[in-house]
PDB file of C-alpha atoms in Angstrom:
ATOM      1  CA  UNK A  19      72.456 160.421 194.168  1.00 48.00           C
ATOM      2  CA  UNK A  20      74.074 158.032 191.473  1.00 47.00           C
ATOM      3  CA  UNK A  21      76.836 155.695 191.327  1.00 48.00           C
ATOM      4  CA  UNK A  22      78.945 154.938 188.209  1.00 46.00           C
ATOM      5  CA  UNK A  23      79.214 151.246 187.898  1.00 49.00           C
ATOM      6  CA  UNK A  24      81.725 151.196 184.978  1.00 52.00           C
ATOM      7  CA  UNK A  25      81.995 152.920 181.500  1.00 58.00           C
ATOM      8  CA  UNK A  26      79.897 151.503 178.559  1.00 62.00           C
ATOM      9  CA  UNK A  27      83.225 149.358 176.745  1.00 65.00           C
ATOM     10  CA  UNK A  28      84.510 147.729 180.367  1.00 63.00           C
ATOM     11  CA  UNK A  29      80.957 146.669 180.635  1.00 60.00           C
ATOM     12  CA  UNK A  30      80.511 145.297 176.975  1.00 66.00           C
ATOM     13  CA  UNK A  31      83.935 143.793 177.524  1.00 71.00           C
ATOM     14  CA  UNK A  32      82.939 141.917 181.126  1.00 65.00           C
ATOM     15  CA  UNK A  33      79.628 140.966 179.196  1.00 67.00           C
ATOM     16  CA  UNK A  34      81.569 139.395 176.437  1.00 73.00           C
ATOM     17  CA  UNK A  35      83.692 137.568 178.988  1.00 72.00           C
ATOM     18  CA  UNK A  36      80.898 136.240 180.976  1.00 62.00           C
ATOM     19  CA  UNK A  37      79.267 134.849 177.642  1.00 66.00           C
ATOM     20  CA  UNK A  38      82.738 133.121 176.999  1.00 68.00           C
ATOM     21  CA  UNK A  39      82.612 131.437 180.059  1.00 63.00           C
ATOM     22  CA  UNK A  40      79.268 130.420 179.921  1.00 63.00           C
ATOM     23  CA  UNK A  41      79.550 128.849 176.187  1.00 62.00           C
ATOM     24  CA  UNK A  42      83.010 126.687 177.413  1.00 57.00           C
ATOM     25  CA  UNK A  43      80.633 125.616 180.712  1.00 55.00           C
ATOM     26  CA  UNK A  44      78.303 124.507 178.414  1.00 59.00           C
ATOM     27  CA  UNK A  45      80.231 122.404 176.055  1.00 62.00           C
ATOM     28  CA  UNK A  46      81.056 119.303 176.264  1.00 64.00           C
ATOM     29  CA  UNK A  47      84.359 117.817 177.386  1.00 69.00           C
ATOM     30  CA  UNK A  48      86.099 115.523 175.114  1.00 66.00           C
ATOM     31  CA  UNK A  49      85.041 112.761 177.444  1.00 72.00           C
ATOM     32  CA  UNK A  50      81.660 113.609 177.290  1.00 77.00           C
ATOM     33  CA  UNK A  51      81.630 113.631 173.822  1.00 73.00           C
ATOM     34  CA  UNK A  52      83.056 110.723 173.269  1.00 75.00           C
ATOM     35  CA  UNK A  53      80.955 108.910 175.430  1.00 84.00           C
ATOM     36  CA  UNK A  54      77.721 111.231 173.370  1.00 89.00           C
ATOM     37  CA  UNK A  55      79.008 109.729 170.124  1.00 85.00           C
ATOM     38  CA  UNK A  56      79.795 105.910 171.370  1.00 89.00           C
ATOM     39  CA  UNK A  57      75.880 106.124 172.815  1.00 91.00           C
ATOM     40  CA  UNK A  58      74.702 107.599 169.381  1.00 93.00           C
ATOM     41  CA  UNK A  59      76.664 104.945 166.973  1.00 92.00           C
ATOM     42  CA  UNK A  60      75.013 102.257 168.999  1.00 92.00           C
ATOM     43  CA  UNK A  61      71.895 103.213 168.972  1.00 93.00           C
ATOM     44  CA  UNK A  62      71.862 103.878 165.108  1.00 93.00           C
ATOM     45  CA  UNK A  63      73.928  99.999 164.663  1.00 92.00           C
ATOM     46  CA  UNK A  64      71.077  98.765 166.723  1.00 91.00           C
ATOM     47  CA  UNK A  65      68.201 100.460 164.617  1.00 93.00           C
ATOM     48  CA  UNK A  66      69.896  99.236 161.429  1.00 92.00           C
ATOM     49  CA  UNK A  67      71.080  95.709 162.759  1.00 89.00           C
ATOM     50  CA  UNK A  68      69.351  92.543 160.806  1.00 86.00           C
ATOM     51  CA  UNK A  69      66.802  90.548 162.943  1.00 86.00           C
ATOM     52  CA  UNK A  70      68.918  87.695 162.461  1.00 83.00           C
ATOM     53  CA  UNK A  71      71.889  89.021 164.370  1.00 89.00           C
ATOM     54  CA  UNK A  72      72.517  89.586 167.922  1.00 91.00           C
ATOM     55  CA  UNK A  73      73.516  92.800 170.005  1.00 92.00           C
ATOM     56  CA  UNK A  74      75.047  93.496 172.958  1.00 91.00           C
ATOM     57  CA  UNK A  75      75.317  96.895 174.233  1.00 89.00           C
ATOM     58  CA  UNK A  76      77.960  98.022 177.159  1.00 87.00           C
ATOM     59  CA  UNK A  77      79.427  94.992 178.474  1.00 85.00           C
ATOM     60  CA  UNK A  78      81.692  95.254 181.244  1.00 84.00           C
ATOM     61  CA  UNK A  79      84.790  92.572 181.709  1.00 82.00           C
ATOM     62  CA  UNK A  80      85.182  90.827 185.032  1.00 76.00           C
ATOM     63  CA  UNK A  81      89.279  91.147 184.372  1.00 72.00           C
ATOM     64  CA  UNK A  82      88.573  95.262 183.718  1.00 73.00           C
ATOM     65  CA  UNK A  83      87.531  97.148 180.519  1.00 76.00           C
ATOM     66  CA  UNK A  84      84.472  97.010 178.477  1.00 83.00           C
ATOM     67  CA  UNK A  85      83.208  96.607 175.091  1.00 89.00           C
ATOM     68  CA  UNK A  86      80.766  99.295 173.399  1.00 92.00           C
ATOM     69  CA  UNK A  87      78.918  96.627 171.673  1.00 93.00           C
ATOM     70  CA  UNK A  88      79.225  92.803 171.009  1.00 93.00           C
ATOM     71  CA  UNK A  89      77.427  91.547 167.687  1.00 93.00           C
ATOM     72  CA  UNK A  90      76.898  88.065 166.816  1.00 89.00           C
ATOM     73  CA  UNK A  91      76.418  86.951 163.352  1.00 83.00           C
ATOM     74  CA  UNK A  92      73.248  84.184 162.500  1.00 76.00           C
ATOM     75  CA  UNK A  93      76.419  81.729 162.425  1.00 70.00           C
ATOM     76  CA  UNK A  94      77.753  82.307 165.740  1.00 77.00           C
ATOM     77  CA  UNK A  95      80.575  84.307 164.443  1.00 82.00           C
ATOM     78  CA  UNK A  96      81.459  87.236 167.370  1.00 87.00           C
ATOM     79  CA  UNK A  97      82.143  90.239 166.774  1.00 92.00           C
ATOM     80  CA  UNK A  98      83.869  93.281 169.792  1.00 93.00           C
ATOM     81  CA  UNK A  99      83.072  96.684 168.609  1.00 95.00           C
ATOM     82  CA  UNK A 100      84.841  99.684 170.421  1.00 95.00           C
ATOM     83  CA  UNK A 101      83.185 103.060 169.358  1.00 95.00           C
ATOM     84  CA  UNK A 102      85.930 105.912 169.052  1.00 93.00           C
ATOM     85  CA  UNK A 103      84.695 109.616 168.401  1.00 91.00           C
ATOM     86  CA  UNK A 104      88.370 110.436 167.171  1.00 90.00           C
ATOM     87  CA  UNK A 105      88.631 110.585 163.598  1.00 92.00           C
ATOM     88  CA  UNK A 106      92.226 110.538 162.962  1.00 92.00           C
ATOM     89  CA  UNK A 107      93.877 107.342 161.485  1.00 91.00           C
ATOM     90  CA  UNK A 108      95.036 104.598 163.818  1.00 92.00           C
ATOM     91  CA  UNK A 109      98.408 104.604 163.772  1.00 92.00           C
ATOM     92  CA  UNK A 110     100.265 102.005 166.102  1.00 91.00           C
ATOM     93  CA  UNK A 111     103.489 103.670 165.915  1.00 89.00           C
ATOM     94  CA  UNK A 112     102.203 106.917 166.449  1.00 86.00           C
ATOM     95  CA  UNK A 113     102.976 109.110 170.521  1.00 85.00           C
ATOM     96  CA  UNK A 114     100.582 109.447 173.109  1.00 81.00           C
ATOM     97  CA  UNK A 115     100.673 112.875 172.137  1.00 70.00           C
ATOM     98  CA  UNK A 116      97.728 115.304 174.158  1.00 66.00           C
ATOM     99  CA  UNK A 117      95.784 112.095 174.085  1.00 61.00           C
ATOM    100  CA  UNK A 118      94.666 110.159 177.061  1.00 72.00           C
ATOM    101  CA  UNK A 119      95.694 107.132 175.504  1.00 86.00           C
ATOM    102  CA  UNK A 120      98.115 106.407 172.103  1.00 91.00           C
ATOM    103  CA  UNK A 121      96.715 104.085 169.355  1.00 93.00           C
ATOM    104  CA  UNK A 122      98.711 101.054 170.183  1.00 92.00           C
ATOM    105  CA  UNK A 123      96.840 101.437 173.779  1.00 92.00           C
ATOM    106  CA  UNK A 124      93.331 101.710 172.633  1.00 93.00           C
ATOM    107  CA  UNK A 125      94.637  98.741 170.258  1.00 93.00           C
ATOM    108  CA  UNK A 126      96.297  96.467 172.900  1.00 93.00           C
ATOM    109  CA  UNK A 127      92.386  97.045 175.081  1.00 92.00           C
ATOM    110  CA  UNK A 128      90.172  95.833 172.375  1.00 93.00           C
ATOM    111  CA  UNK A 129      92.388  92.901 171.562  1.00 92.00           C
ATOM    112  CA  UNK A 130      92.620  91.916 175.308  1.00 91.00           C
ATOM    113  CA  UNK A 131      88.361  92.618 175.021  1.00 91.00           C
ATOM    114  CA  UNK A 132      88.062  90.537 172.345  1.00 90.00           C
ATOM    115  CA  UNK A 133      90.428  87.673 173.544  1.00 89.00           C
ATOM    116  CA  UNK A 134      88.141  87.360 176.949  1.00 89.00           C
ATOM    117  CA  UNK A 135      84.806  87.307 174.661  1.00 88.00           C
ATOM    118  CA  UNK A 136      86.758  85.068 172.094  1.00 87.00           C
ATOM    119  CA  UNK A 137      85.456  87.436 169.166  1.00 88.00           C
ATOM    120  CA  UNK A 138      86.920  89.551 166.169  1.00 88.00           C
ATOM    121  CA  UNK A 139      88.467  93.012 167.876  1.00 91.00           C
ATOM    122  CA  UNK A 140      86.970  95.927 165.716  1.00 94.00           C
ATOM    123  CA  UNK A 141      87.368  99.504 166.326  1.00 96.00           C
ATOM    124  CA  UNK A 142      84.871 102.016 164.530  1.00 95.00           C
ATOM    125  CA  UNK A 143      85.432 105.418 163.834  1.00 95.00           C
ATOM    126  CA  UNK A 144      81.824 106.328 163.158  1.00 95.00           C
ATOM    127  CA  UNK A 145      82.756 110.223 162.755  1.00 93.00           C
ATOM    128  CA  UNK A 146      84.983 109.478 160.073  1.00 92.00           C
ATOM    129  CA  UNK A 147      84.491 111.725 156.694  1.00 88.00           C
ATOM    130  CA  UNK A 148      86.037 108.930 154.817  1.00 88.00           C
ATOM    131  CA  UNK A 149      85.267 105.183 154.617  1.00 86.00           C
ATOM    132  CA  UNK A 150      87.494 102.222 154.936  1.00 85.00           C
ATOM    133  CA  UNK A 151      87.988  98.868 156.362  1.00 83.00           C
ATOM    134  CA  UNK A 152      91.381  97.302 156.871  1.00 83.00           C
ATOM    135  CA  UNK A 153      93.208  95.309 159.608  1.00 81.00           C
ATOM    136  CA  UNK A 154      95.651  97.162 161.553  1.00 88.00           C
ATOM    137  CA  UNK A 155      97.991  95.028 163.835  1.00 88.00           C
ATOM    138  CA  UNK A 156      95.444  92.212 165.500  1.00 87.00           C
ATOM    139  CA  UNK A 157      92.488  94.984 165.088  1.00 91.00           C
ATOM    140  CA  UNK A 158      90.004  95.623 162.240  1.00 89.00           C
ATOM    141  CA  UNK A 159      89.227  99.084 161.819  1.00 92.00           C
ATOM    142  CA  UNK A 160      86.495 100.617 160.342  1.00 91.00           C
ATOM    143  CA  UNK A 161      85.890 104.270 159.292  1.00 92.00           C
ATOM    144  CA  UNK A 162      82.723 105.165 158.077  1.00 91.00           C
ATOM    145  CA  UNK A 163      78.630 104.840 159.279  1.00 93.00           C
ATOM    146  CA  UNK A 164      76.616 101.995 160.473  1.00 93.00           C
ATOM    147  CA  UNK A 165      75.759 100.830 157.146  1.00 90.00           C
ATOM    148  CA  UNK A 166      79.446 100.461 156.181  1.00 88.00           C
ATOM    149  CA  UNK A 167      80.138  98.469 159.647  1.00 91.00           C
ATOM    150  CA  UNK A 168      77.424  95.584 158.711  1.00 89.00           C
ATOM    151  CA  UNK A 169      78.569  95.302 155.640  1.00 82.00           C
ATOM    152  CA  UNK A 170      81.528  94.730 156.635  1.00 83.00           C
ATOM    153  CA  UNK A 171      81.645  92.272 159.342  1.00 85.00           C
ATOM    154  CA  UNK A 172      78.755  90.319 156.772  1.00 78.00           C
ATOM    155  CA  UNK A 173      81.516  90.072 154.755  1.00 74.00           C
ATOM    156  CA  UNK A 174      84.397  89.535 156.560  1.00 73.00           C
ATOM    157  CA  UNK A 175      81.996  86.228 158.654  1.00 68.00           C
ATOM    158  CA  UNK A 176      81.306  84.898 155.119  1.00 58.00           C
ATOM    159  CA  UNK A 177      84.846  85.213 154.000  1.00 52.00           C
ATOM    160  CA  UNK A 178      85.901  81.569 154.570  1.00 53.00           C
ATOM    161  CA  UNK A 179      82.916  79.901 152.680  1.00 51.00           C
ATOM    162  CA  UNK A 180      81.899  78.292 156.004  1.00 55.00           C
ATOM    163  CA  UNK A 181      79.056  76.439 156.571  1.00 63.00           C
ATOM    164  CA  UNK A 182      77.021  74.128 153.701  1.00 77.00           C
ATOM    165  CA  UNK A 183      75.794  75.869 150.250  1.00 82.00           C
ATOM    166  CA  UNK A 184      72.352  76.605 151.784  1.00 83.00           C
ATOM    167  CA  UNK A 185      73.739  78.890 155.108  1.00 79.00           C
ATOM    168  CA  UNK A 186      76.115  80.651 152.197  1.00 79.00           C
ATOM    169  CA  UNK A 187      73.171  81.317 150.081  1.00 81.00           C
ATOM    170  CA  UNK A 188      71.282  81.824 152.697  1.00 79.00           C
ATOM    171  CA  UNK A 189      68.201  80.057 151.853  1.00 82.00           C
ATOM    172  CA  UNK A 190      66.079  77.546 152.891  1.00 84.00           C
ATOM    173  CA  UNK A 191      67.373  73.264 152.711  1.00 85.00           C
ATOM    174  CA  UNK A 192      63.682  73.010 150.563  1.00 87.00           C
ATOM    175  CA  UNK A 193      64.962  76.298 148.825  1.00 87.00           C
ATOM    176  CA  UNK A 194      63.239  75.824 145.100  1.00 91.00           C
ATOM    177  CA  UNK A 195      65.742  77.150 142.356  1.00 90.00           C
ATOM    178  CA  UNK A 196      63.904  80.702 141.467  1.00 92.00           C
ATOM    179  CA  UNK A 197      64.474  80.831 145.340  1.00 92.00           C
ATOM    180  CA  UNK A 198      68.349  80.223 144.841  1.00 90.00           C
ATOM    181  CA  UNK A 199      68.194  82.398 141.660  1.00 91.00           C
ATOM    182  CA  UNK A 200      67.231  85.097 143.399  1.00 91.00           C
ATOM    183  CA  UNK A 201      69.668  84.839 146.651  1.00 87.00           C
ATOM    184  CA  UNK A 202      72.884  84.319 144.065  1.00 88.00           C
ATOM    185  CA  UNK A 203      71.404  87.960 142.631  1.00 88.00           C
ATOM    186  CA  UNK A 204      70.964  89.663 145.644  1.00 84.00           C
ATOM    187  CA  UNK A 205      74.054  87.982 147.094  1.00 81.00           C
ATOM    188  CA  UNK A 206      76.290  88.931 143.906  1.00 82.00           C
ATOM    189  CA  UNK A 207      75.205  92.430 143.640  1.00 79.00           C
ATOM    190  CA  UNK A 208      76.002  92.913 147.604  1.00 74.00           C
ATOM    191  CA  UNK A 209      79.381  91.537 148.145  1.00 73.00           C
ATOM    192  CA  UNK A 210      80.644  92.274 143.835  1.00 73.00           C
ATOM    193  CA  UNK A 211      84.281  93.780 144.370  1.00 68.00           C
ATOM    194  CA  UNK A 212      84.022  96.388 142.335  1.00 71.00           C
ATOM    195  CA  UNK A 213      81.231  97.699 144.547  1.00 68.00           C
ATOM    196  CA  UNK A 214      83.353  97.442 148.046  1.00 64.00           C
ATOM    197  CA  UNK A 215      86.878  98.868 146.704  1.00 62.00           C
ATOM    198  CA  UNK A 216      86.218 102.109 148.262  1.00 63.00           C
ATOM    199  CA  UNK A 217      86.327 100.157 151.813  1.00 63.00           C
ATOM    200  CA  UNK A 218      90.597  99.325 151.712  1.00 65.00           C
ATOM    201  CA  UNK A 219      92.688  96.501 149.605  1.00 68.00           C
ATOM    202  CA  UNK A 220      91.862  94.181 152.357  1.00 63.00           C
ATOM    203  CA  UNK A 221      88.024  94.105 152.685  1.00 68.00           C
ATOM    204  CA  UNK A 222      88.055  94.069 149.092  1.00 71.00           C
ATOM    205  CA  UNK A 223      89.922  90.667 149.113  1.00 72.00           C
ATOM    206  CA  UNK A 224      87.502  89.706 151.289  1.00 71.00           C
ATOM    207  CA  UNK A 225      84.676  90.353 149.236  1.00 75.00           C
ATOM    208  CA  UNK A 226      86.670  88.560 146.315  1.00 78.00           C
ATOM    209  CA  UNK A 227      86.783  85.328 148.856  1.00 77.00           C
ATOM    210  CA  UNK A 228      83.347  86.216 149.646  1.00 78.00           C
ATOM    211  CA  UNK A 229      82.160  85.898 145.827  1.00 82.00           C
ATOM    212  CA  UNK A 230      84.386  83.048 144.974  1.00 82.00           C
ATOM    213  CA  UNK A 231      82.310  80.973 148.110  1.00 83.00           C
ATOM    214  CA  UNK A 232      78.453  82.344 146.816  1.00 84.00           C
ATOM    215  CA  UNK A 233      79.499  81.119 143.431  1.00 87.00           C
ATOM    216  CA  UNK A 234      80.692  77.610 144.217  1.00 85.00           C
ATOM    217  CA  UNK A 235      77.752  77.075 147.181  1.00 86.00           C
ATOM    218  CA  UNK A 236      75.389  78.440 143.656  1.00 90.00           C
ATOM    219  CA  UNK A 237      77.064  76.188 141.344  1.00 89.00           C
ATOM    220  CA  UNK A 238      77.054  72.913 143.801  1.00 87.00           C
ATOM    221  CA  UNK A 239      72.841  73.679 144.172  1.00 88.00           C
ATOM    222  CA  UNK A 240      71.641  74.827 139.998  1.00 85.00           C
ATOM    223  CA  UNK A 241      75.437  73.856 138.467  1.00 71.00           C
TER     224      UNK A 241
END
């Protein structure tokens, strides 16, 4: 004696379904995502960060909220880094939408972050295709990899010249002048304009500020 179970297509078709449901159990929610790509970006910032600089990872606040990463330059300058896995443009006009939370939210959180830590608020959009740098409301943003995030905040700290023509250089009070030679290169070729325009009209004013302090700290030491 048999039983019939089902004809060969409703049984494909319940197959099917039960793969569909086991794919959407298996991925990831948006949350967990986010939180996959805020643990990635820090790990790869970490790997690439200069020995000189400081890093640290998933600080909670005592008044609420947290910070993805808090980077301190060799000159004390502070830095509060908020990871974001969306890629989209922040925009502090723009509705919540199907978001958990709008732009000028996320915006108003790292300021308050940064305000407690008395650092720079930056928000990095590591998944970005693109790559810029520009200050939106009281927040830098920053759209592109690790690399570009260094480089950035290296030259946004150096923007204002401070510090004595040896910490701008960056060599040495006993520096000899091949030494100094040879930072001003190095220096020049790093934070040129022309090589940073791709980042936004605003970091690339900062590199011009940048370049306009290497060259008078290089001119006070060899001038």
């Amino acid at each position: 004696m048999s039983t019939v179970i089902g004809k060969a297509d409703d049984l494909a078709e319940q197959l099917q379904g039960w793969s569909e449901m086991r794919r959407n159990l298996e991925q990831p929610s948006p949350a967990d995502l986010g939180r996959q790509v805020e643990v990635e970006a820090v790990q790869e910032l970490h790997n690439l960060m200069p020995l000189e600089w400081e890093m640290i990872p998933n600080l909670l606040l005592a008044s609420g909220g947290d910070a993805d990463a808090i980077l301190v330059s060799p000159v004390g300058e502070k830095y509060v880094v908020d990871v974001k896995a969306r890629t989209d443009r922040m925009d502090l006009g723009a509705p919540r939408g199907d978001r958990v939370k709008s732009w000028r939210e996320l915006h108003d959180q790292v300021r308050h972050a940064a305000r407690q830590l008395r650092g720079v608020p930056v928000v990095w959009q590591p998944r970005a295709r693109d790559t810029d740098f520009s200050l939106i409301g009281e927040v830098w943003c920053l759209r592109g990899g690790a690399t570009e995030l260094l480089e950035a905040l290296e030259t946004l700290g150096g923007a204002d010249g401070g510090g004595g023509p040896h910490e701008v250089l960056g060599v040495a009070p006993d520096a000899s002048p091949e030494e100094i030679r040879a930072a001003y290169r190095e220096l020049a070729k790093r934070y040129h304009p022309d090589r940073v325009g791709h980042l936004g009209p605003e970091f690339r004013q900062l590199a011009e500020r940048r370049m306009k302090a290497i060259n008078a700290a290089y001119q006070k030491l060899v001038g």
